XYZ file of C-alpha atoms in Angstrom:
510
model
C 0.000 0.000 0.000
C 1.189 3.506 -0.782
C 2.513 5.217 2.284
C 0.427 7.947 3.858
C 1.715 11.291 5.175
C -0.208 13.921 7.128
C 1.163 17.435 6.605
C -0.376 20.344 8.507
C 1.986 23.228 9.200
C 1.815 26.844 10.237
C 5.470 27.453 9.362
C 5.725 26.461 5.706
C 9.511 26.726 5.495
C 10.788 23.965 3.187
C 7.287 22.471 2.837
C 6.948 22.391 -0.948
C 10.264 20.716 -1.718
C 9.789 18.265 1.157
C 6.337 17.246 -0.054
C 7.556 16.963 -3.626
C 10.317 14.584 -2.562
C 7.877 12.502 -0.529
C 5.550 12.080 -3.495
C 7.994 11.768 -6.378
C 10.881 9.894 -4.787
C 9.272 7.878 -2.002
C 5.744 7.264 -3.316
C 3.795 8.919 -0.488
C 0.225 10.092 -0.669
C -0.442 13.272 1.271
C -3.426 14.334 3.316
C -3.455 17.909 4.480
C -5.647 20.648 5.905
C -6.395 24.313 5.359
C -3.592 26.539 4.179
C -1.134 23.688 3.910
C -3.318 21.898 1.362
C -3.772 25.122 -0.597
C -0.008 25.735 -0.710
C 0.671 22.201 -1.930
C -2.019 22.355 -4.617
C -0.727 25.719 -5.801
C 2.695 24.105 -6.236
C 1.190 21.320 -8.354
C 1.525 18.611 -5.706
C -1.300 16.103 -5.435
C -2.925 16.339 -2.026
C -6.110 15.094 -0.371
C -7.817 17.491 1.999
C -8.546 16.228 5.489
C -12.245 16.977 5.002
C -12.296 14.828 1.847
C -10.609 11.963 3.656
C -12.685 12.055 6.849
C -16.007 13.062 5.241
C -16.327 15.687 7.972
C -16.056 19.365 7.000
C -13.918 21.873 8.815
C -16.170 23.664 11.314
C -16.096 26.517 13.799
C -14.033 28.700 11.526
C -11.283 26.104 11.293
C -11.064 25.356 15.023
C -12.029 21.752 14.265
C -10.277 20.158 11.298
C -8.189 17.159 12.278
C -9.962 16.051 15.456
C -11.465 12.930 13.872
C -11.100 9.135 14.382
C -9.857 8.647 10.828
C -6.933 10.949 11.655
C -6.156 9.874 15.199
C -6.927 6.217 14.528
C -4.437 6.271 11.652
C -1.820 7.874 13.904
C -2.316 5.792 17.052
C -2.840 2.334 15.552
C -0.259 -0.262 16.534
C 0.714 -2.264 13.474
C 1.721 -5.240 15.647
C -1.757 -5.741 17.171
C -4.286 -7.650 15.021
C -7.205 -6.020 16.847
C -5.908 -2.556 15.923
C -5.515 -3.549 12.305
C -9.036 -4.989 12.356
C -10.399 -1.691 13.669
C -8.643 0.181 10.891
C -10.136 -2.108 8.264
C -13.619 -1.990 9.756
C -13.678 1.815 9.855
C -11.792 2.326 6.591
C -8.903 4.102 8.284
C -5.522 4.233 6.616
C -2.466 3.926 8.868
C -0.411 7.122 8.774
C 3.343 6.707 8.321
C 4.439 10.326 8.743
C 3.023 13.234 10.736
C 4.684 16.557 9.901
C 3.004 19.245 11.973
C 4.072 22.532 13.473
C 1.963 24.837 15.580
C 0.279 28.211 15.498
C 2.856 30.898 16.409
C 1.654 31.564 19.945
C 4.997 32.782 21.322
C 5.537 35.119 18.374
C 2.018 36.484 18.776
C 2.329 37.328 22.475
C 5.735 38.949 21.899
C 3.988 41.764 20.016
C 3.483 44.782 22.292
C -0.110 45.465 21.240
C -1.472 41.892 21.221
C -4.884 41.438 22.815
C -5.950 38.495 24.956
C -8.474 37.526 22.253
C -5.765 37.483 19.573
C -3.522 35.381 21.788
C -6.303 32.885 22.500
C -6.889 32.324 18.779
C -3.231 31.351 18.404
C -3.563 28.479 20.879
C -3.329 25.393 18.677
C -5.498 22.408 19.650
C -5.464 19.946 16.786
C -1.741 20.346 16.173
C -0.546 19.364 19.666
C -3.074 16.510 19.720
C -1.637 15.056 16.502
C 1.944 15.629 17.584
C 1.482 13.963 20.951
C -0.355 11.027 19.413
C 2.338 10.521 16.798
C 5.142 10.885 19.339
C 3.473 8.303 21.568
C 3.318 5.861 18.671
C 6.872 6.448 17.388
C 7.381 2.673 17.200
C 5.154 2.661 14.116
C 5.517 6.071 12.446
C 7.637 9.217 12.315
C 6.707 12.591 13.725
C 8.371 15.822 12.576
C 7.609 18.962 14.557
C 10.508 21.007 13.211
C 10.986 21.950 9.528
C 14.743 21.703 10.055
C 14.277 17.911 10.252
C 12.788 17.480 6.779
C 16.139 16.853 5.119
C 17.167 14.504 7.929
C 14.033 12.430 7.352
C 14.576 12.266 3.611
C 18.172 11.185 4.247
C 16.904 8.457 6.581
C 14.560 7.148 3.895
C 17.358 7.180 1.325
C 19.788 5.428 3.644
C 17.386 2.765 4.952
C 15.530 1.671 1.839
C 12.551 3.950 2.378
C 12.274 3.470 6.157
C 13.200 5.653 9.131
C 15.159 3.846 11.825
C 13.650 3.318 15.261
C 16.448 5.451 16.718
C 15.505 8.339 14.439
C 11.803 7.978 15.226
C 12.403 7.914 18.971
C 14.653 10.979 18.795
C 11.978 12.887 16.878
C 9.350 11.786 19.422
C 11.470 13.181 22.251
C 11.979 16.409 20.333
C 8.221 16.633 19.778
C 7.271 16.148 23.427
C 9.809 18.805 24.358
C 8.248 21.082 21.752
C 4.662 20.599 22.956
C 5.776 21.004 26.582
C 7.407 24.329 25.721
C 4.297 25.390 23.811
C 2.016 24.651 26.756
C 4.435 26.362 29.144
C 4.303 29.540 27.059
C 0.503 29.489 27.105
C 0.295 28.812 30.839
C 2.818 31.539 31.583
C 0.977 34.075 29.458
C -2.415 33.309 30.967
C -0.958 33.411 34.484
C 0.534 36.809 33.724
C -2.783 38.051 32.384
C -4.530 36.859 35.537
C -1.840 38.229 37.839
C -1.136 34.742 39.139
C 1.901 32.527 39.164
C 0.977 29.502 41.211
C 3.220 27.162 39.208
C 6.520 28.570 37.977
C 7.520 26.916 34.730
C 10.639 27.260 32.635
C 10.926 25.912 29.133
C 14.228 26.058 27.288
C 15.654 24.447 24.194
C 19.348 23.622 23.730
C 21.189 26.225 21.697
C 24.702 24.814 21.871
C 27.015 22.809 24.061
C 29.763 24.779 25.761
C 33.317 23.537 26.204
C 32.714 23.416 29.956
C 31.138 25.402 32.771
C 32.840 27.574 35.364
C 35.598 24.943 35.546
C 36.833 22.276 33.110
C 35.320 19.413 35.096
C 31.794 20.864 34.828
C 29.792 20.060 31.640
C 27.678 22.994 30.440
C 25.270 24.032 27.702
C 23.555 27.199 26.521
C 19.757 27.071 26.304
C 17.275 29.434 24.670
C 14.112 30.266 26.575
C 10.978 30.838 24.518
C 10.293 30.070 20.887
C 11.245 33.579 19.762
C 14.980 34.373 20.131
C 15.690 37.262 22.509
C 18.674 38.690 24.346
C 22.018 37.019 23.726
C 20.481 34.453 21.371
C 20.040 37.356 18.903
C 23.635 38.563 19.189
C 25.801 38.582 16.094
C 29.232 37.057 16.762
C 31.552 38.862 14.371
C 34.762 37.021 15.208
C 36.757 35.182 17.826
C 36.811 31.916 19.716
C 33.666 30.120 20.787
C 31.899 31.753 23.714
C 32.419 30.053 27.063
C 30.095 29.718 30.050
C 32.060 32.370 31.957
C 32.068 34.669 28.923
C 28.281 34.591 28.759
C 27.850 35.161 32.493
C 30.195 38.163 32.366
C 28.625 39.503 29.175
C 25.258 39.553 30.919
C 26.776 41.438 33.869
C 28.262 43.943 31.410
C 24.936 44.306 29.613
C 23.122 45.071 32.861
C 25.518 47.875 33.720
C 25.659 49.442 30.275
C 21.837 49.406 30.128
C 21.870 52.038 32.900
C 23.441 54.615 30.612
C 21.414 55.431 27.533
C 22.064 59.114 26.911
C 25.852 59.424 27.161
C 28.697 57.382 25.667
C 29.559 54.752 28.279
C 31.903 51.802 28.712
C 32.272 49.127 31.347
C 34.880 46.421 31.860
C 33.872 43.286 33.764
C 36.043 40.771 35.584
C 34.490 37.858 37.476
C 31.018 39.418 37.276
C 32.100 42.741 38.809
C 32.980 46.019 37.090
C 36.655 46.890 37.448
C 36.041 50.094 35.498
C 32.962 51.988 34.322
C 32.947 55.486 32.864
C 31.076 58.045 30.800
C 32.721 60.321 28.257
C 32.102 62.900 25.574
C 33.065 60.234 23.040
C 33.096 56.455 23.153
C 36.897 56.474 23.011
C 37.053 58.782 26.036
C 34.571 56.600 27.948
C 36.519 53.420 27.223
C 39.911 54.904 28.044
C 38.603 56.242 31.353
C 37.038 52.865 32.214
C 40.291 51.104 31.348
C 42.438 53.511 33.354
C 40.187 53.036 36.398
C 41.894 49.676 36.967
C 44.140 48.729 34.063
C 45.571 45.758 35.946
C 42.166 44.108 36.423
C 41.074 45.070 32.898
C 43.526 42.506 31.475
C 41.377 39.615 30.202
C 38.180 41.578 30.812
C 34.769 41.701 29.166
C 33.878 45.090 27.651
C 30.459 46.531 26.874
C 29.824 49.912 25.271
C 26.565 51.646 24.420
C 27.563 53.225 21.108
C 28.660 51.778 17.743
C 32.317 50.800 17.854
C 34.545 53.104 15.815
C 38.103 52.532 14.619
C 39.756 54.789 17.230
C 38.047 52.985 20.115
C 38.854 49.623 18.525
C 42.532 50.561 18.303
C 42.558 51.561 21.969
C 40.860 48.304 22.966
C 43.379 46.327 20.929
C 46.251 47.584 23.068
C 45.404 45.104 25.825
C 44.246 41.508 26.055
C 40.441 41.328 26.275
C 38.198 38.270 26.204
C 35.022 39.777 24.705
C 33.684 43.069 23.419
C 30.002 43.806 22.840
C 28.423 46.886 21.311
C 25.136 47.721 19.607
C 26.997 48.000 16.294
C 30.523 47.710 14.893
C 31.670 49.876 11.999
C 33.585 48.216 9.132
C 36.675 50.220 10.111
C 36.512 48.917 13.693
C 35.941 45.351 12.468
C 39.085 45.661 10.338
C 41.096 46.700 13.398
C 39.791 43.772 15.455
C 40.493 41.287 12.652
C 44.171 41.346 13.618
C 43.207 39.743 16.947
C 41.602 36.554 15.721
C 40.868 35.080 19.165
C 39.134 38.220 20.457
C 35.394 37.648 20.641
C 33.512 40.619 19.171
C 29.719 40.675 19.337
C 26.981 43.090 18.407
C 23.689 43.118 20.266
C 21.306 45.760 19.007
C 19.192 45.767 22.160
C 21.504 45.982 25.146
C 18.793 47.448 27.367
C 16.261 44.615 27.597
C 16.873 41.857 30.108
C 14.930 39.069 31.722
C 11.878 39.819 33.851
C 12.820 37.223 36.455
C 15.978 36.060 38.161
C 16.071 32.339 38.911
C 18.485 30.518 41.194
C 18.531 26.793 41.734
C 18.805 25.401 45.251
C 18.602 21.810 46.467
C 15.024 20.677 45.895
C 13.733 23.795 44.227
C 14.054 27.228 42.689
C 14.179 30.768 44.006
C 12.494 33.284 41.723
C 12.504 37.054 42.033
C 11.755 39.930 39.705
C 14.860 41.409 38.126
C 16.324 44.518 39.789
C 15.432 46.874 36.976
C 14.338 49.904 38.995
C 14.837 53.099 36.994
C 17.362 55.131 38.942
C 16.538 58.819 39.401
C 17.176 61.385 42.118
C 13.515 62.391 42.404
C 12.756 60.450 45.581
C 16.164 60.802 47.182
C 16.436 62.464 50.580
C 19.330 64.717 51.497
C 19.820 63.944 55.199
C 22.789 66.199 55.983
C 23.045 69.904 56.598
C 25.311 70.265 53.611
C 23.361 70.115 50.358
C 24.708 68.629 47.105
C 25.293 70.817 44.096
C 23.627 69.815 40.820
C 26.965 68.391 39.635
C 27.417 66.416 42.851
C 23.917 65.029 42.551
C 24.646 63.733 39.058
C 27.906 62.193 40.273
C 26.026 60.507 43.100
C 23.543 59.115 40.591
C 26.369 57.721 38.438
C 27.984 56.075 41.447
C 24.653 54.637 42.567
C 23.939 53.129 39.135
C 27.295 51.357 39.089
C 27.055 50.218 42.716
C 23.769 48.494 41.909
C 25.715 45.980 39.786
C 28.583 45.208 42.170
C 28.469 42.095 44.342
C 27.381 42.891 47.888
C 28.763 44.186 50.183
C 29.442 46.828 47.541
C 31.274 50.134 47.805
C 31.980 52.216 44.695
C 34.076 55.388 44.593
C 33.731 57.647 41.542
C 35.047 60.947 40.241
C 34.032 62.854 37.124
C 31.688 60.014 36.057
C 34.306 57.282 36.240
C 34.937 54.617 38.852
C 38.220 55.010 40.705
C 37.687 52.360 43.372
C 35.466 49.290 43.714
C 35.090 47.102 46.791
C 33.036 43.994 46.051
C 31.774 40.925 47.825
C 33.410 41.427 51.208
C 31.914 39.962 54.349
C 31.668 43.384 55.984
C 31.048 46.844 54.591
C 34.088 48.384 56.264
C 36.284 45.898 54.397
C 34.685 46.823 51.060
C 35.124 50.528 51.823
C 38.799 50.081 52.647
C 39.407 48.168 49.404
C 37.615 50.778 47.286
C 39.353 53.723 48.975
C 42.758 52.084 48.815
C 42.257 51.518 45.097
C 41.155 55.133 44.605
C 44.290 56.283 46.464
C 45.329 59.848 45.766
C 42.242 60.416 43.630
C 39.939 60.115 46.662
C 39.866 63.803 47.705
C 36.692 65.317 46.262
C 35.331 61.943 45.158
C 31.896 60.361 45.706
C 31.136 57.078 47.476
C 28.142 54.771 46.983
C 27.092 51.872 49.208
C 24.550 49.261 48.095
C 23.305 48.785 51.669
C 23.003 50.994 54.732
C 25.871 51.692 57.128
C 25.202 49.838 60.389
C 27.712 52.108 62.162
C 29.367 55.423 61.444
C 32.825 53.867 60.918
C 32.525 53.740 57.114
C 31.536 57.419 57.016
C 34.582 58.356 59.048
C 36.850 56.167 56.904
C 35.470 57.835 53.769
C 35.937 61.335 55.191
C 39.526 60.570 56.181
C 40.207 59.637 52.542
C 38.745 62.921 51.280
C 35.295 61.743 50.124
C 32.885 64.693 49.921
C 29.551 62.998 49.122
C 27.948 59.663 49.998
C 24.870 57.915 48.606
C 23.352 54.966 50.461
C 19.896 53.422 51.005
C 19.475 54.404 54.645
C 17.314 52.338 56.939
C 19.757 51.411 59.704
C 18.759 51.662 63.357
C 21.877 53.832 63.683
C 21.286 56.106 60.692
C 21.426 59.090 63.037
C 25.001 58.159 63.987
C 26.055 58.153 60.322
C 24.216 61.416 59.650
C 25.834 63.043 62.685
C 29.272 61.908 61.549
C 28.675 63.272 58.047
C 27.530 66.618 59.463
C 30.526 66.731 61.783
C 32.909 66.058 58.907
C 31.175 68.281 56.328
C 30.108 65.488 53.979
C 26.970 65.416 51.848
C 24.893 62.294 52.478
C 21.869 61.206 50.468
C 19.441 58.367 51.219
C 17.853 56.639 48.232
C 15.330 54.541 50.170
C 16.181 51.607 47.881
C 18.658 48.810 48.583
C 20.593 47.021 45.826
C 22.096 43.850 47.288
C 23.489 41.570 44.570
C 24.349 38.042 45.668
């Protein structure tokens, strides 16, 4: 008997040539529905419509097309059970050898900013997942293809195995299909939960993008996964040159992206080492911003990850090429800059047009579960800040405080950042006490400390950090406030003639 294929696809990539090969080379007959049947007929390929085969018309505006025993019986029948074969014969059902189905573009639909709930609901596929799941369940007797990228693989299988797909191939495609339908349902559940303001079950669906050489250390296997059906974030980056990205590269690139996203209006550059900024600066030009960020801590910048918020030009590229860097990312890279970088073949250079948009949630895995929190994407302004000292900041000091606060937000807690003229000059990160972080940052700032600004991601539990800062020449401090001993810190600042501002917002980063 001629083999029977069911084709019903939303994404018609590669469909026509695939169907033509099935019919002309492998003697398949095709049954299809809706737009898929129309596309095949228009291409001159013989096709039977589902309604013609089942004797049941499409109804409810196309909501019901393939939900019929002649379809699902043909998919689910076990060829090794006489009673199944008898049922097929009794009800005039043909066994289906291939199910090639992909689904309504739900994820793409809800990614549009103006999509309505009604529009989203209409993009929830019913018949497609039902056919895919049925076919995947019965992979012992047929092949299911849920991804157009597998069409050529299937044709190669038929060519290699005398017109048959191996059981290994069929099982692999079944696994791929169940992963696909699980991700599809997760996207729907997540969207509806968001619409309802509920999140009783937190679900993550991700598909493998590529294996990585290893994780944080060589003995740790690692892989890069894409969340969602529509590529976003780093999955949309264009890798212009360089070695393959590593796990640590990607983690540091994300840290760099988060910092650079704070600065949209002025040329900015940041250099990341081990997830912390060793230098961040603004400038009148991108070259000036990068050079100032580099000079903030040129020793730590060696082997760093750089992010900038303007298209890379040749002058900045030449400056960057003077030291060893692991990765550079920018919204764009001019041809002249790309030519400069080409001399450093191992240097990873990426462009990511949207450096500002990050994930809505932060997820950490712990034994037996997950911790989920909204991302710390508060828009930093001085509007709600409270000046708590007698001495008031000038407009210039207030802007310097804001710069320091934006950088401090992205330093591992306990975090102390010292800045001057919109550039970091000292960073104390990840210490077990705030005094220790302050000492590290002030020691790094050294002779540049007089007249500088200091930011702390958390409140000062005692006045010792204020006094340490004043002794180094700091003239303005920004911190969240909220300590039981705030009055001690305020009194010390007043005594020493320092400006102190409370933001009312804490930015711990663990």
